[in-house]
mmCIF file with all atom_site columns, N, CA and C in Angstrom:
data_model
loop_
_atom_site.group_PDB
_atom_site.id
_atom_site.type_symbol
_atom_site.label_atom_id
_atom_site.label_alt_id
_atom_site.label_comp_id
_atom_site.label_asym_id
_atom_site.label_entity_id
_atom_site.label_seq_id
_atom_site.pdbx_PDB_ins_code
_atom_site.Cartn_x
_atom_site.Cartn_y
_atom_site.Cartn_z
_atom_site.occupancy
_atom_site.B_iso_or_equiv
_atom_site.pdbx_formal_charge
_atom_site.auth_seq_id
_atom_site.auth_comp_id
_atom_site.auth_asym_id
_atom_site.auth_atom_id
_atom_site.pdbx_PDB_model_num
ATOM 1   N N  . MET Z 1 1  ? -6.408  2.668   -19.573 1.00 0.00 ? 14 MET Z N  1
ATOM 2   C CA . MET Z 1 1  ? -7.239  2.432   -20.400 1.00 0.00 ? 14 MET Z CA 1
ATOM 3   C C  . MET Z 1 1  ? -8.600  3.496   -19.772 1.00 0.00 ? 14 MET Z C  1
ATOM 4   N N  . ASN Z 1 2  ? -9.548  3.525   -20.093 1.00 0.00 ? 15 ASN Z N  1
ATOM 5   C CA . ASN Z 1 2  ? -10.614 4.451   -19.458 1.00 0.00 ? 15 ASN Z CA 1
ATOM 6   C C  . ASN Z 1 2  ? -11.518 3.348   -19.363 1.00 0.00 ? 15 ASN Z C  1
ATOM 7   N N  . ILE Z 1 3  ? -12.175 3.595   -18.137 1.00 0.00 ? 16 ILE Z N  1
ATOM 8   C CA . ILE Z 1 3  ? -13.182 2.634   -17.607 1.00 0.00 ? 16 ILE Z CA 1
ATOM 9   C C  . ILE Z 1 3  ? -13.755 3.352   -16.863 1.00 0.00 ? 16 ILE Z C  1
ATOM 10  N N  . LEU Z 1 4  ? -15.539 2.906   -16.560 1.00 0.00 ? 17 LEU Z N  1
ATOM 11  C CA . LEU Z 1 4  ? -16.278 3.369   -15.991 1.00 0.00 ? 17 LEU Z CA 1
ATOM 12  C C  . LEU Z 1 4  ? -16.173 2.357   -14.711 1.00 0.00 ? 17 LEU Z C  1
ATOM 13  N N  . VAL Z 1 5  ? -16.074 3.123   -13.023 1.00 0.00 ? 18 VAL Z N  1
ATOM 14  C CA . VAL Z 1 5  ? -16.279 2.594   -12.162 1.00 0.00 ? 18 VAL Z CA 1
ATOM 15  C C  . VAL Z 1 5  ? -17.493 2.905   -11.202 1.00 0.00 ? 18 VAL Z C  1
ATOM 16  N N  . ASN Z 1 6  ? -18.172 2.347   -11.075 1.00 0.00 ? 19 ASN Z N  1
ATOM 17  C CA . ASN Z 1 6  ? -19.421 3.122   -10.373 1.00 0.00 ? 19 ASN Z CA 1
ATOM 18  C C  . ASN Z 1 6  ? -19.856 4.386   -11.087 1.00 0.00 ? 19 ASN Z C  1
ATOM 19  N N  . ALA Z 1 7  ? -19.926 4.141   -12.290 1.00 0.00 ? 20 ALA Z N  1
ATOM 20  C CA . ALA Z 1 7  ? -20.719 5.192   -13.483 1.00 0.00 ? 20 ALA Z CA 1
ATOM 21  C C  . ALA Z 1 7  ? -19.877 6.452   -13.144 1.00 0.00 ? 20 ALA Z C  1
ATOM 22  N N  . GLN Z 1 8  ? -18.411 6.578   -12.740 1.00 0.00 ? 21 GLN Z N  1
ATOM 23  C CA . GLN Z 1 8  ? -17.641 7.494   -13.025 1.00 0.00 ? 21 GLN Z CA 1
ATOM 24  C C  . GLN Z 1 8  ? -16.408 6.889   -13.672 1.00 0.00 ? 21 GLN Z C  1
ATOM 25  N N  . PRO Z 1 9  ? -16.045 7.984   -14.694 1.00 0.00 ? 22 PRO Z N  1
ATOM 26  C CA . PRO Z 1 9  ? -15.144 7.309   -15.477 1.00 0.00 ? 22 PRO Z CA 1
ATOM 27  C C  . PRO Z 1 9  ? -13.510 7.326   -14.903 1.00 0.00 ? 22 PRO Z C  1
ATOM 28  N N  . HIS Z 1 10 ? -12.738 6.404   -14.945 1.00 0.00 ? 23 HIS Z N  1
ATOM 29  C CA . HIS Z 1 10 ? -11.494 6.296   -14.462 1.00 0.00 ? 23 HIS Z CA 1
ATOM 30  C C  . HIS Z 1 10 ? -10.276 5.752   -15.499 1.00 0.00 ? 23 HIS Z C  1
ATOM 31  N N  . GLU Z 1 11 ? -9.189  6.116   -15.070 1.00 0.00 ? 24 GLU Z N  1
ATOM 32  C CA . GLU Z 1 11 ? -8.073  5.385   -15.933 1.00 0.00 ? 24 GLU Z CA 1
ATOM 33  C C  . GLU Z 1 11 ? -7.412  4.403   -15.166 1.00 0.00 ? 24 GLU Z C  1
ATOM 34  N N  . VAL Z 1 12 ? -7.196  3.580   -15.810 1.00 0.00 ? 25 VAL Z N  1
ATOM 35  C CA . VAL Z 1 12 ? -6.300  2.657   -15.358 1.00 0.00 ? 25 VAL Z CA 1
ATOM 36  C C  . VAL Z 1 12 ? -4.893  1.928   -15.902 1.00 0.00 ? 25 VAL Z C  1
ATOM 37  N N  . THR Z 1 13 ? -4.598  0.950   -15.559 1.00 0.00 ? 26 THR Z N  1
ATOM 38  C CA . THR Z 1 13 ? -3.193  0.318   -16.538 1.00 0.00 ? 26 THR Z CA 1
ATOM 39  C C  . THR Z 1 13 ? -3.465  -0.838  -16.659 1.00 0.00 ? 26 THR Z C  1
ATOM 40  N N  . GLY Z 1 14 ? -3.923  -1.774  -15.072 1.00 0.00 ? 27 GLY Z N  1
ATOM 41  C CA . GLY Z 1 14 ? -4.252  -2.740  -15.188 1.00 0.00 ? 27 GLY Z CA 1
ATOM 42  C C  . GLY Z 1 14 ? -5.073  -3.411  -16.181 1.00 0.00 ? 27 GLY Z C  1
ATOM 43  N N  . LYS Z 1 15 ? -4.450  -4.916  -16.235 1.00 0.00 ? 28 LYS Z N  1
ATOM 44  C CA . LYS Z 1 15 ? -5.513  -5.557  -17.599 1.00 0.00 ? 28 LYS Z CA 1
ATOM 45  C C  . LYS Z 1 15 ? -6.244  -6.410  -17.127 1.00 0.00 ? 28 LYS Z C  1
ATOM 46  N N  . THR Z 1 16 ? -6.445  -6.825  -15.932 1.00 0.00 ? 29 THR Z N  1
ATOM 47  C CA . THR Z 1 16 ? -7.434  -7.700  -15.113 1.00 0.00 ? 29 THR Z CA 1
ATOM 48  C C  . THR Z 1 16 ? -8.095  -7.203  -14.062 1.00 0.00 ? 29 THR Z C  1
ATOM 49  N N  . LEU Z 1 17 ? -9.402  -7.448  -13.851 1.00 0.00 ? 30 LEU Z N  1
ATOM 50  C CA . LEU Z 1 17 ? -9.615  -6.796  -12.839 1.00 0.00 ? 30 LEU Z CA 1
ATOM 51  C C  . LEU Z 1 17 ? -9.190  -6.761  -11.475 1.00 0.00 ? 30 LEU Z C  1
ATOM 52  N N  . SER Z 1 18 ? -8.676  -7.866  -10.934 1.00 0.00 ? 31 SER Z N  1
ATOM 53  C CA . SER Z 1 18 ? -7.751  -7.603  -9.698  1.00 0.00 ? 31 SER Z CA 1
ATOM 54  C C  . SER Z 1 18 ? -6.678  -6.543  -9.841  1.00 0.00 ? 31 SER Z C  1
ATOM 55  N N  . ALA Z 1 19 ? -6.142  -6.472  -10.720 1.00 0.00 ? 32 ALA Z N  1
ATOM 56  C CA . ALA Z 1 19 ? -5.249  -5.562  -11.298 1.00 0.00 ? 32 ALA Z CA 1
ATOM 57  C C  . ALA Z 1 19 ? -5.589  -3.967  -10.949 1.00 0.00 ? 32 ALA Z C  1
ATOM 58  N N  . ALA Z 1 20 ? -6.853  -3.627  -11.502 1.00 0.00 ? 33 ALA Z N  1
ATOM 59  C CA . ALA Z 1 20 ? -7.335  -2.536  -11.853 1.00 0.00 ? 33 ALA Z CA 1
ATOM 60  C C  . ALA Z 1 20 ? -8.096  -2.054  -10.247 1.00 0.00 ? 33 ALA Z C  1
ATOM 61  N N  . LEU Z 1 21 ? -8.768  -3.145  -9.802  1.00 0.00 ? 34 LEU Z N  1
ATOM 62  C CA . LEU Z 1 21 ? -9.233  -3.023  -8.255  1.00 0.00 ? 34 LEU Z CA 1
ATOM 63  C C  . LEU Z 1 21 ? -8.292  -2.511  -7.341  1.00 0.00 ? 34 LEU Z C  1
ATOM 64  N N  . GLU Z 1 22 ? -7.183  -3.247  -7.441  1.00 0.00 ? 35 GLU Z N  1
ATOM 65  C CA . GLU Z 1 22 ? -5.997  -2.676  -6.468  1.00 0.00 ? 35 GLU Z CA 1
ATOM 66  C C  . GLU Z 1 22 ? -5.285  -1.044  -7.003  1.00 0.00 ? 35 GLU Z C  1
ATOM 67  N N  . GLU Z 1 23 ? -5.327  -1.063  -8.213  1.00 0.00 ? 36 GLU Z N  1
ATOM 68  C CA . GLU Z 1 23 ? -4.643  0.476   -8.532  1.00 0.00 ? 36 GLU Z CA 1
ATOM 69  C C  . GLU Z 1 23 ? -5.847  1.306   -8.333  1.00 0.00 ? 36 GLU Z C  1
ATOM 70  N N  . LEU Z 1 24 ? -7.381  1.348   -8.263  1.00 0.00 ? 37 LEU Z N  1
ATOM 71  C CA . LEU Z 1 24 ? -8.381  2.170   -7.556  1.00 0.00 ? 37 LEU Z CA 1
ATOM 72  C C  . LEU Z 1 24 ? -8.589  2.319   -6.155  1.00 0.00 ? 37 LEU Z C  1
ATOM 73  N N  . GLY Z 1 25 ? -7.638  1.436   -5.063  1.00 0.00 ? 38 GLY Z N  1
ATOM 74  C CA . GLY Z 1 25 ? -7.837  1.113   -4.208  1.00 0.00 ? 38 GLY Z CA 1
ATOM 75  C C  . GLY Z 1 25 ? -8.851  0.380   -3.213  1.00 0.00 ? 38 GLY Z C  1
ATOM 76  N N  . PHE Z 1 26 ? -9.383  -0.602  -4.203  1.00 0.00 ? 39 PHE Z N  1
ATOM 77  C CA . PHE Z 1 26 ? -10.056 -1.355  -3.463  1.00 0.00 ? 39 PHE Z CA 1
ATOM 78  C C  . PHE Z 1 26 ? -9.763  -2.517  -3.387  1.00 0.00 ? 39 PHE Z C  1
ATOM 79  N N  . THR Z 1 27 ? -9.226  -2.055  -2.056  1.00 0.00 ? 40 THR Z N  1
ATOM 80  C CA . THR Z 1 27 ? -8.505  -3.801  -1.428  1.00 0.00 ? 40 THR Z CA 1
ATOM 81  C C  . THR Z 1 27 ? -9.001  -4.193  -0.285  1.00 0.00 ? 40 THR Z C  1
ATOM 82  N N  . ASN Z 1 28 ? -10.058 -4.088  0.051   1.00 0.00 ? 41 ASN Z N  1
ATOM 83  C CA . ASN Z 1 28 ? -11.173 -4.890  1.065   1.00 0.00 ? 41 ASN Z CA 1
ATOM 84  C C  . ASN Z 1 28 ? -11.412 -6.176  0.147   1.00 0.00 ? 41 ASN Z C  1
ATOM 85  N N  . PRO Z 1 29 ? -11.480 -7.270  0.945   1.00 0.00 ? 42 PRO Z N  1
ATOM 86  C CA . PRO Z 1 29 ? -11.869 -8.458  0.116   1.00 0.00 ? 42 PRO Z CA 1
ATOM 87  C C  . PRO Z 1 29 ? -13.453 -8.671  0.231   1.00 0.00 ? 42 PRO Z C  1
ATOM 88  N N  . ALA Z 1 30 ? -13.754 -7.982  0.706   1.00 0.00 ? 43 ALA Z N  1
ATOM 89  C CA . ALA Z 1 30 ? -15.371 -8.179  1.081   1.00 0.00 ? 43 ALA Z CA 1
ATOM 90  C C  . ALA Z 1 30 ? -16.255 -7.380  0.161   1.00 0.00 ? 43 ALA Z C  1
ATOM 91  N N  . ILE Z 1 31 ? -15.732 -6.927  -0.916  1.00 0.00 ? 44 ILE Z N  1
ATOM 92  C CA . ILE Z 1 31 ? -16.323 -6.527  -1.880  1.00 0.00 ? 44 ILE Z CA 1
ATOM 93  C C  . ILE Z 1 31 ? -17.001 -7.078  -2.669  1.00 0.00 ? 44 ILE Z C  1
ATOM 94  N N  . ALA Z 1 32 ? -18.355 -6.799  -3.795  1.00 0.00 ? 45 ALA Z N  1
ATOM 95  C CA . ALA Z 1 32 ? -18.744 -7.474  -4.456  1.00 0.00 ? 45 ALA Z CA 1
ATOM 96  C C  . ALA Z 1 32 ? -18.610 -6.756  -5.770  1.00 0.00 ? 45 ALA Z C  1
ATOM 97  N N  . THR Z 1 33 ? -18.219 -7.898  -6.945  1.00 0.00 ? 46 THR Z N  1
ATOM 98  C CA . THR Z 1 33 ? -17.770 -6.894  -8.175  1.00 0.00 ? 46 THR Z CA 1
ATOM 99  C C  . THR Z 1 33 ? -18.702 -7.304  -9.251  1.00 0.00 ? 46 THR Z C  1
ATOM 100 N N  . ALA Z 1 34 ? -18.884 -6.565  -10.553 1.00 0.00 ? 47 ALA Z N  1
ATOM 101 C CA . ALA Z 1 34 ? -19.987 -6.894  -11.599 1.00 0.00 ? 47 ALA Z CA 1
ATOM 102 C C  . ALA Z 1 34 ? -19.157 -5.877  -12.577 1.00 0.00 ? 47 ALA Z C  1
ATOM 103 N N  . LEU Z 1 35 ? -18.786 -6.674  -13.769 1.00 0.00 ? 48 LEU Z N  1
ATOM 104 C CA . LEU Z 1 35 ? -18.296 -6.050  -15.094 1.00 0.00 ? 48 LEU Z CA 1
ATOM 105 C C  . LEU Z 1 35 ? -18.965 -6.269  -15.950 1.00 0.00 ? 48 LEU Z C  1
ATOM 106 N N  . ASN Z 1 36 ? -19.769 -5.163  -16.649 1.00 0.00 ? 49 ASN Z N  1
ATOM 107 C CA . ASN Z 1 36 ? -20.923 -4.694  -17.620 1.00 0.00 ? 49 ASN Z CA 1
ATOM 108 C C  . ASN Z 1 36 ? -21.832 -6.049  -17.122 1.00 0.00 ? 49 ASN Z C  1
ATOM 109 N N  . GLY Z 1 37 ? -22.256 -5.650  -16.068 1.00 0.00 ? 50 GLY Z N  1
ATOM 110 C CA . GLY Z 1 37 ? -23.559 -6.187  -15.524 1.00 0.00 ? 50 GLY Z CA 1
ATOM 111 C C  . GLY Z 1 37 ? -23.424 -7.631  -15.109 1.00 0.00 ? 50 GLY Z C  1
ATOM 112 N N  . GLN Z 1 38 ? -22.373 -8.313  -15.403 1.00 0.00 ? 51 GLN Z N  1
ATOM 113 C CA . GLN Z 1 38 ? -22.269 -9.620  -14.611 1.00 0.00 ? 51 GLN Z CA 1
ATOM 114 C C  . GLN Z 1 38 ? -21.601 -9.877  -13.870 1.00 0.00 ? 51 GLN Z C  1
ATOM 115 N N  . PHE Z 1 39 ? -22.208 -10.446 -12.498 1.00 0.00 ? 52 PHE Z N  1
ATOM 116 C CA . PHE Z 1 39 ? -21.104 -10.916 -11.498 1.00 0.00 ? 52 PHE Z CA 1
ATOM 117 C C  . PHE Z 1 39 ? -20.094 -11.392 -11.393 1.00 0.00 ? 52 PHE Z C  1
ATOM 118 N N  . ILE Z 1 40 ? -18.748 -11.180 -10.871 1.00 0.00 ? 53 ILE Z N  1
ATOM 119 C CA . ILE Z 1 40 ? -17.373 -11.541 -10.786 1.00 0.00 ? 53 ILE Z CA 1
ATOM 120 C C  . ILE Z 1 40 ? -16.838 -11.773 -9.402  1.00 0.00 ? 53 ILE Z C  1
ATOM 121 N N  . PRO Z 1 41 ? -17.060 -13.374 -9.456  1.00 0.00 ? 54 PRO Z N  1
ATOM 122 C CA . PRO Z 1 41 ? -16.836 -13.652 -8.192  1.00 0.00 ? 54 PRO Z CA 1
ATOM 123 C C  . PRO Z 1 41 ? -15.323 -13.485 -7.781  1.00 0.00 ? 54 PRO Z C  1
ATOM 124 N N  . ARG Z 1 42 ? -14.949 -13.353 -6.670  1.00 0.00 ? 55 ARG Z N  1
ATOM 125 C CA . ARG Z 1 42 ? -13.401 -13.252 -5.958  1.00 0.00 ? 55 ARG Z CA 1
ATOM 126 C C  . ARG Z 1 42 ? -12.616 -13.937 -6.612  1.00 0.00 ? 55 ARG Z C  1
ATOM 127 N N  . ASP Z 1 43 ? -12.781 -15.177 -6.928  1.00 0.00 ? 56 ASP Z N  1
ATOM 128 C CA . ASP Z 1 43 ? -11.385 -16.231 -7.104  1.00 0.00 ? 56 ASP Z CA 1
ATOM 129 C C  . ASP Z 1 43 ? -11.239 -15.959 -9.077  1.00 0.00 ? 56 ASP Z C  1
ATOM 130 N N  . ALA Z 1 44 ? -12.466 -15.238 -9.530  1.00 0.00 ? 57 ALA Z N  1
ATOM 131 C CA . ALA Z 1 44 ? -12.426 -15.276 -11.154 1.00 0.00 ? 57 ALA Z CA 1
ATOM 132 C C  . ALA Z 1 44 ? -11.497 -13.817 -11.128 1.00 0.00 ? 57 ALA Z C  1
ATOM 133 N N  . ARG Z 1 45 ? -11.245 -13.157 -10.276 1.00 0.00 ? 58 ARG Z N  1
ATOM 134 C CA . ARG Z 1 45 ? -10.727 -11.478 -10.729 1.00 0.00 ? 58 ARG Z CA 1
ATOM 135 C C  . ARG Z 1 45 ? -9.265  -11.856 -11.212 1.00 0.00 ? 58 ARG Z C  1
ATOM 136 N N  . PRO Z 1 46 ? -8.683  -12.528 -10.686 1.00 0.00 ? 59 PRO Z N  1
ATOM 137 C CA . PRO Z 1 46 ? -7.125  -12.502 -11.525 1.00 0.00 ? 59 PRO Z CA 1
ATOM 138 C C  . PRO Z 1 46 ? -7.227  -12.771 -13.178 1.00 0.00 ? 59 PRO Z C  1
ATOM 139 N N  . ASP Z 1 47 ? -8.289  -13.619 -13.137 1.00 0.00 ? 60 ASP Z N  1
ATOM 140 C CA . ASP Z 1 47 ? -8.303  -14.384 -14.594 1.00 0.00 ? 60 ASP Z CA 1
ATOM 141 C C  . ASP Z 1 47 ? -9.345  -13.071 -15.602 1.00 0.00 ? 60 ASP Z C  1
ATOM 142 N N  . THR Z 1 48 ? -9.931  -12.572 -15.075 1.00 0.00 ? 61 THR Z N  1
ATOM 143 C CA . THR Z 1 48 ? -10.676 -11.467 -15.448 1.00 0.00 ? 61 THR Z CA 1
ATOM 144 C C  . THR Z 1 48 ? -10.305 -10.477 -16.596 1.00 0.00 ? 61 THR Z C  1
ATOM 145 N N  . GLN Z 1 49 ? -10.186 -10.405 -17.795 1.00 0.00 ? 62 GLN Z N  1
ATOM 146 C CA . GLN Z 1 49 ? -9.764  -9.145  -18.668 1.00 0.00 ? 62 GLN Z CA 1
ATOM 147 C C  . GLN Z 1 49 ? -10.660 -7.931  -18.528 1.00 0.00 ? 62 GLN Z C  1
ATOM 148 N N  . ILE Z 1 50 ? -10.040 -7.057  -18.706 1.00 0.00 ? 63 ILE Z N  1
ATOM 149 C CA . ILE Z 1 50 ? -10.995 -5.568  -18.476 1.00 0.00 ? 63 ILE Z CA 1
ATOM 150 C C  . ILE Z 1 50 ? -10.342 -4.747  -19.857 1.00 0.00 ? 63 ILE Z C  1
ATOM 151 N N  . LEU Z 1 51 ? -11.522 -4.455  -20.752 1.00 0.00 ? 64 LEU Z N  1
ATOM 152 C CA . LEU Z 1 51 ? -10.791 -3.853  -21.862 1.00 0.00 ? 64 LEU Z CA 1
ATOM 153 C C  . LEU Z 1 51 ? -11.557 -2.169  -21.748 1.00 0.00 ? 64 LEU Z C  1
ATOM 154 N N  . PRO Z 1 52 ? -11.304 -1.546  -22.558 1.00 0.00 ? 65 PRO Z N  1
ATOM 155 C CA . PRO Z 1 52 ? -11.972 -0.018  -22.629 1.00 0.00 ? 65 PRO Z CA 1
ATOM 156 C C  . PRO Z 1 52 ? -13.194 0.097   -22.758 1.00 0.00 ? 65 PRO Z C  1
ATOM 157 N N  . GLY Z 1 53 ? -13.828 1.058   -21.872 1.00 0.00 ? 66 GLY Z N  1
ATOM 158 C CA . GLY Z 1 53 ? -15.062 1.304   -21.615 1.00 0.00 ? 66 GLY Z CA 1
ATOM 159 C C  . GLY Z 1 53 ? -15.816 -0.031  -21.422 1.00 0.00 ? 66 GLY Z C  1
ATOM 160 N N  . ASP Z 1 54 ? -15.133 -1.188  -20.609 1.00 0.00 ? 67 ASP Z N  1
ATOM 161 C CA . ASP Z 1 54 ? -16.132 -1.551  -19.433 1.00 0.00 ? 67 ASP Z CA 1
ATOM 162 C C  . ASP Z 1 54 ? -16.504 -1.030  -18.389 1.00 0.00 ? 67 ASP Z C  1
ATOM 163 N N  . ARG Z 1 55 ? -17.469 -1.556  -17.992 1.00 0.00 ? 68 ARG Z N  1
ATOM 164 C CA . ARG Z 1 55 ? -18.275 -0.797  -17.130 1.00 0.00 ? 68 ARG Z CA 1
ATOM 165 C C  . ARG Z 1 55 ? -18.173 -1.399  -15.835 1.00 0.00 ? 68 ARG Z C  1
ATOM 166 N N  . LEU Z 1 56 ? -17.642 -0.955  -14.380 1.00 0.00 ? 69 LEU Z N  1
ATOM 167 C CA . LEU Z 1 56 ? -17.206 -1.783  -13.578 1.00 0.00 ? 69 LEU Z CA 1
ATOM 168 C C  . LEU Z 1 56 ? -18.441 -1.728  -12.294 1.00 0.00 ? 69 LEU Z C  1
ATOM 169 N N  . GLU Z 1 57 ? -18.648 -2.232  -11.531 1.00 0.00 ? 70 GLU Z N  1
ATOM 170 C CA . GLU Z 1 57 ? -19.615 -1.846  -10.441 1.00 0.00 ? 70 GLU Z CA 1
ATOM 171 C C  . GLU Z 1 57 ? -18.969 -2.395  -9.158  1.00 0.00 ? 70 GLU Z C  1
ATOM 172 N N  . VAL Z 1 58 ? -18.649 -1.717  -8.114  1.00 0.00 ? 71 VAL Z N  1
ATOM 173 C CA . VAL Z 1 58 ? -17.836 -2.474  -6.782  1.00 0.00 ? 71 VAL Z CA 1
ATOM 174 C C  . VAL Z 1 58 ? -18.953 -1.780  -5.688  1.00 0.00 ? 71 VAL Z C  1
ATOM 175 N N  . LEU Z 1 59 ? -19.541 -2.911  -5.090  1.00 0.00 ? 72 LEU Z N  1
ATOM 176 C CA . LEU Z 1 59 ? -20.350 -2.783  -3.823  1.00 0.00 ? 72 LEU Z CA 1
ATOM 177 C C  . LEU Z 1 59 ? -19.237 -3.142  -2.457  1.00 0.00 ? 72 LEU Z C  1
ATOM 178 N N  . ALA Z 1 60 ? -19.473 -2.193  -1.627  1.00 0.00 ? 73 ALA Z N  1
ATOM 179 C CA . ALA Z 1 60 ? -18.531 -2.751  -0.275  1.00 0.00 ? 73 ALA Z CA 1
ATOM 180 C C  . ALA Z 1 60 ? -19.801 -2.842  0.787   1.00 0.00 ? 73 ALA Z C  1
ATOM 181 N N  . PRO Z 1 61 ? -19.889 -3.831  1.753   1.00 0.00 ? 74 PRO Z N  1
ATOM 182 C CA . PRO Z 1 61 ? -20.293 -3.891  2.832   1.00 0.00 ? 74 PRO Z CA 1
ATOM 183 C C  . PRO Z 1 61 ? -20.828 -2.721  3.773   1.00 0.00 ? 74 PRO Z C  1
ATOM 184 N N  . MET Z 1 62 ? -22.100 -2.343  4.227   1.00 0.00 ? 75 MET Z N  1
ATOM 185 C CA . MET Z 1 62 ? -22.044 -1.249  5.246   1.00 0.00 ? 75 MET Z CA 1
ATOM 186 C C  . MET Z 1 62 ? -22.164 -2.058  6.726   1.00 0.00 ? 75 MET Z C  1
ATOM 187 N N  . GLN Z 1 63 ? -21.688 -1.061  7.386   1.00 0.00 ? 76 GLN Z N  1
ATOM 188 C CA . GLN Z 1 63 ? -21.826 -1.552  8.742   1.00 0.00 ? 76 GLN Z CA 1
ATOM 189 C C  . GLN Z 1 63 ? -23.198 -0.283  9.274   1.00 0.00 ? 76 GLN Z C  1
ATOM 190 N N  . GLY Z 1 64 ? -23.491 -1.133  10.418  1.00 0.00 ? 77 GLY Z N  1
ATOM 191 C CA . GLY Z 1 64 ? -24.916 -0.234  10.978  1.00 0.00 ? 77 GLY Z CA 1
ATOM 192 C C  . GLY Z 1 64 ? -25.647 -1.426  11.323  1.00 0.00 ? 77 GLY Z C  1
ATOM 193 N N  . GLY Z 1 65 ? -26.991 -0.595  11.965  1.00 0.00 ? 78 GLY Z N  1
ATOM 194 C CA . GLY Z 1 65 ? -27.604 -1.388  12.469  1.00 0.00 ? 78 GLY Z CA 1
ATOM 195 C C  . GLY Z 1 65 ? -29.241 -1.006  12.075  1.00 0.00 ? 78 GLY Z C  1
#
């Protein structure tokens, strides 16, 4: 299915947020996710279904000073 990830189109086969994140290579547990503008906590990702056209935002912490 086609979804937008950080405003870029991506094709994924996973049906849940966790599966899609893994498929897209987001394996760091310290990321934040929002699906269609709504924050999704880490423990809710395995049960959160994704649909074609969904908008996923993934934010990773930045190191620096």
